[in-house]
């Protein structure tokens, strides 16, 4: 898939690199960004996991009244990470969480240039399963704040979606 924000195209493609033994790492995914005219093509990230366990989303939000940033968020196996781009520059990778078993991005039904996003729309929801607990957490991309939404050691959760200010999930008793 690909996304276009401002003067940049963000896209994913199969990896074509080889490891030290010469094996093609074709199951991995490369994430790139280039200018709309095709120049300045740069690889942002290569997944550690196979493409079958990779999900991603690209969104753009205002952080404050002066600036807006574009966010590439990736579930790479069980690691949830994000990259922020502001004023044409990559601000680097943020590791949001590990042991992640599912993710849901807030859906914006209609995007209009310079529209204000709600805190809910700036949030990534994710599930985690550890030996001690199963939980749903939220991460606000602009404030970088993580909150536990549901925590339960006797149930597991499957995220179904995040639409119109509501998070949908299934709960199964263990």
Short mmCIF file of C-alpha atoms in Angstrom, two decimals:
data_model
loop_
_atom_site.label_atom_id
_atom_site.label_comp_id
_atom_site.label_asym_id
_atom_site.label_seq_id
_atom_site.Cartn_x
_atom_site.Cartn_y
_atom_site.Cartn_z
CA UNK A 1 0.00 0.00 0.00
CA UNK A 2 0.96 3.63 -0.20
CA UNK A 3 -0.06 6.95 1.33
CA UNK A 4 0.47 10.51 0.12
CA UNK A 5 0.87 13.38 2.58
CA UNK A 6 2.18 16.81 1.65
CA UNK A 7 4.95 16.35 -0.92
CA UNK A 8 5.79 12.76 0.02
CA UNK A 9 4.70 9.24 -0.88
CA UNK A 10 5.03 6.59 1.85
CA UNK A 11 5.00 3.00 0.65
CA UNK A 12 5.81 -0.60 1.51
CA UNK A 13 7.55 -3.08 -0.76
CA UNK A 14 9.09 -6.57 -0.46
CA UNK A 15 12.68 -6.54 0.74
CA UNK A 16 15.37 -7.36 -1.82
CA UNK A 17 18.41 -7.46 0.47
CA UNK A 18 20.50 -10.56 1.21
CA UNK A 19 21.78 -11.72 4.57
CA UNK A 20 25.47 -12.55 5.22
CA UNK A 21 25.07 -16.06 3.79
CA UNK A 22 23.54 -14.71 0.56
CA UNK A 23 19.92 -15.68 1.29
CA UNK A 24 17.37 -13.25 -0.12
CA UNK A 25 15.25 -11.75 2.71
CA UNK A 26 12.15 -11.58 0.50
CA UNK A 27 9.71 -12.25 3.37
CA UNK A 28 10.58 -8.96 5.06
CA UNK A 29 9.00 -5.61 4.25
CA UNK A 30 10.80 -2.36 3.43
CA UNK A 31 9.17 0.99 4.12
CA UNK A 32 10.17 3.93 1.94
CA UNK A 33 9.42 7.60 1.51
CA UNK A 34 10.06 9.68 -1.61
CA UNK A 35 9.02 13.05 -2.92
CA UNK A 36 6.02 13.10 -5.25
CA UNK A 37 8.33 13.72 -8.22
CA UNK A 38 10.18 10.45 -7.42
CA UNK A 39 13.35 12.05 -6.05
CA UNK A 40 14.78 11.67 -2.55
CA UNK A 41 13.73 8.00 -2.26
CA UNK A 42 14.83 6.75 1.19
CA UNK A 43 14.33 3.50 3.02
CA UNK A 44 12.89 4.19 6.45
CA UNK A 45 12.75 0.72 7.97
CA UNK A 46 13.06 -2.99 7.20
CA UNK A 47 10.96 -5.37 9.28
CA UNK A 48 12.48 -8.14 11.36
CA UNK A 49 9.36 -10.27 10.85
CA UNK A 50 7.78 -11.89 7.83
CA UNK A 51 5.27 -9.85 5.82
CA UNK A 52 2.47 -12.10 7.13
CA UNK A 53 2.89 -10.62 10.63
CA UNK A 54 3.32 -6.98 9.60
CA UNK A 55 0.63 -4.28 9.67
CA UNK A 56 1.08 -0.55 9.15
CA UNK A 57 -0.67 2.77 8.89
CA UNK A 58 0.34 6.31 7.90
CA UNK A 59 -1.49 9.32 9.33
CA UNK A 60 -0.96 13.06 9.67
CA UNK A 61 -1.92 15.17 12.68
CA UNK A 62 -1.19 18.56 14.14
CA UNK A 63 0.91 18.31 17.25
CA UNK A 64 0.26 21.92 18.17
CA UNK A 65 -0.93 25.11 16.50
CA UNK A 66 2.41 25.60 14.70
CA UNK A 67 3.24 22.21 13.21
CA UNK A 68 1.87 18.97 11.84
CA UNK A 69 3.64 15.63 11.66
CA UNK A 70 3.17 12.49 9.59
CA UNK A 71 3.35 9.19 11.49
CA UNK A 72 4.26 5.78 10.10
CA UNK A 73 3.20 3.16 12.64
CA UNK A 74 4.22 -0.47 12.16
CA UNK A 75 3.37 -3.71 13.93
CA UNK A 76 6.50 -5.77 13.20
CA UNK A 77 5.73 -9.23 14.58
CA UNK A 78 5.11 -8.42 18.26
CA UNK A 79 6.83 -5.02 18.29
CA UNK A 80 4.80 -1.85 17.76
CA UNK A 81 6.93 1.06 16.52
CA UNK A 82 6.38 4.51 15.05
CA UNK A 83 8.31 7.05 12.98
CA UNK A 84 7.47 10.75 13.04
CA UNK A 85 8.16 13.06 10.09
CA UNK A 86 8.00 16.80 10.62
CA UNK A 87 9.01 19.58 8.22
CA UNK A 88 10.39 16.96 5.82
CA UNK A 89 12.68 15.31 8.38
CA UNK A 90 12.54 11.86 9.98
CA UNK A 91 12.57 12.40 13.75
CA UNK A 92 13.45 8.75 14.35
CA UNK A 93 11.95 5.52 15.60
CA UNK A 94 9.88 5.20 18.78
CA UNK A 95 9.27 1.76 20.27
CA UNK A 96 5.70 1.93 21.53
CA UNK A 97 5.33 -1.59 22.97
CA UNK A 98 6.47 -5.20 22.74
CA UNK A 99 4.57 -8.47 23.21
CA UNK A 100 1.82 -6.95 21.03
CA UNK A 101 -0.75 -9.44 19.74
CA UNK A 102 -3.05 -7.09 17.81
CA UNK A 103 -3.46 -3.49 16.71
CA UNK A 104 -6.28 -1.15 15.64
CA UNK A 105 -5.89 2.32 14.20
CA UNK A 106 -8.65 4.90 14.54
CA UNK A 107 -10.54 5.22 11.30
CA UNK A 108 -11.23 8.67 9.93
CA UNK A 109 -14.12 8.39 7.52
CA UNK A 110 -13.52 11.69 5.71
CA UNK A 111 -10.18 13.47 5.70
CA UNK A 112 -10.09 17.14 4.83
CA UNK A 113 -6.98 19.26 4.48
CA UNK A 114 -6.07 21.00 7.77
CA UNK A 115 -8.87 19.33 9.69
CA UNK A 116 -8.36 18.96 13.42
CA UNK A 117 -8.09 15.41 14.70
CA UNK A 118 -9.54 14.32 18.01
CA UNK A 119 -7.40 12.63 20.66
CA UNK A 120 -9.18 9.38 19.74
CA UNK A 121 -8.18 9.73 16.08
CA UNK A 122 -4.54 10.26 17.11
CA UNK A 123 -4.56 7.00 19.07
CA UNK A 124 -3.29 3.53 18.24
CA UNK A 125 -4.93 0.72 20.22
CA UNK A 126 -3.10 -2.55 20.85
CA UNK A 127 -3.40 -5.80 22.78
CA UNK A 128 -0.66 -7.47 24.77
CA UNK A 129 -0.47 -10.95 26.21
CA UNK A 130 2.10 -11.82 28.86
CA UNK A 131 2.40 -14.57 31.45
CA UNK A 132 0.73 -12.27 34.01
CA UNK A 133 -2.00 -10.47 32.13
CA UNK A 134 -3.84 -9.71 28.91
CA UNK A 135 -4.60 -6.08 28.22
CA UNK A 136 -5.71 -3.46 25.76
CA UNK A 137 -3.71 -0.25 25.77
CA UNK A 138 -3.81 3.01 23.85
CA UNK A 139 -0.95 5.15 22.59
CA UNK A 140 -1.44 8.76 21.53
CA UNK A 141 0.95 9.46 18.64
CA UNK A 142 1.23 13.19 19.33
CA UNK A 143 1.62 13.14 23.13
CA UNK A 144 3.44 9.76 23.22
CA UNK A 145 1.29 8.78 26.20
CA UNK A 146 0.36 5.13 26.80
CA UNK A 147 -2.70 4.18 28.87
CA UNK A 148 -4.11 0.80 29.85
CA UNK A 149 -7.73 0.60 28.69
CA UNK A 150 -8.58 -2.93 29.93
CA UNK A 151 -6.44 -5.26 32.06
CA UNK A 152 -7.54 -8.81 32.83
CA UNK A 153 -5.63 -11.97 33.71
CA UNK A 154 -8.56 -14.33 33.03
CA UNK A 155 -9.57 -13.17 29.53
CA UNK A 156 -8.01 -12.55 26.14
CA UNK A 157 -8.92 -9.77 23.72
CA UNK A 158 -9.21 -9.38 19.95
CA UNK A 159 -9.43 -5.87 18.53
CA UNK A 160 -12.11 -5.39 15.87
CA UNK A 161 -11.79 -1.69 15.09
CA UNK A 162 -11.74 1.89 16.32
CA UNK A 163 -14.45 3.98 14.66
CA UNK A 164 -16.28 7.22 15.53
CA UNK A 165 -14.76 7.47 19.01
CA UNK A 166 -15.51 3.86 19.95
CA UNK A 167 -13.18 0.89 20.35
CA UNK A 168 -14.63 -2.49 19.36
CA UNK A 169 -13.15 -5.74 20.67
CA UNK A 170 -14.03 -9.30 21.57
CA UNK A 171 -13.36 -10.77 24.99
CA UNK A 172 -12.86 -14.50 25.54
CA UNK A 173 -12.56 -16.08 28.95
CA UNK A 174 -9.41 -18.20 29.41
#
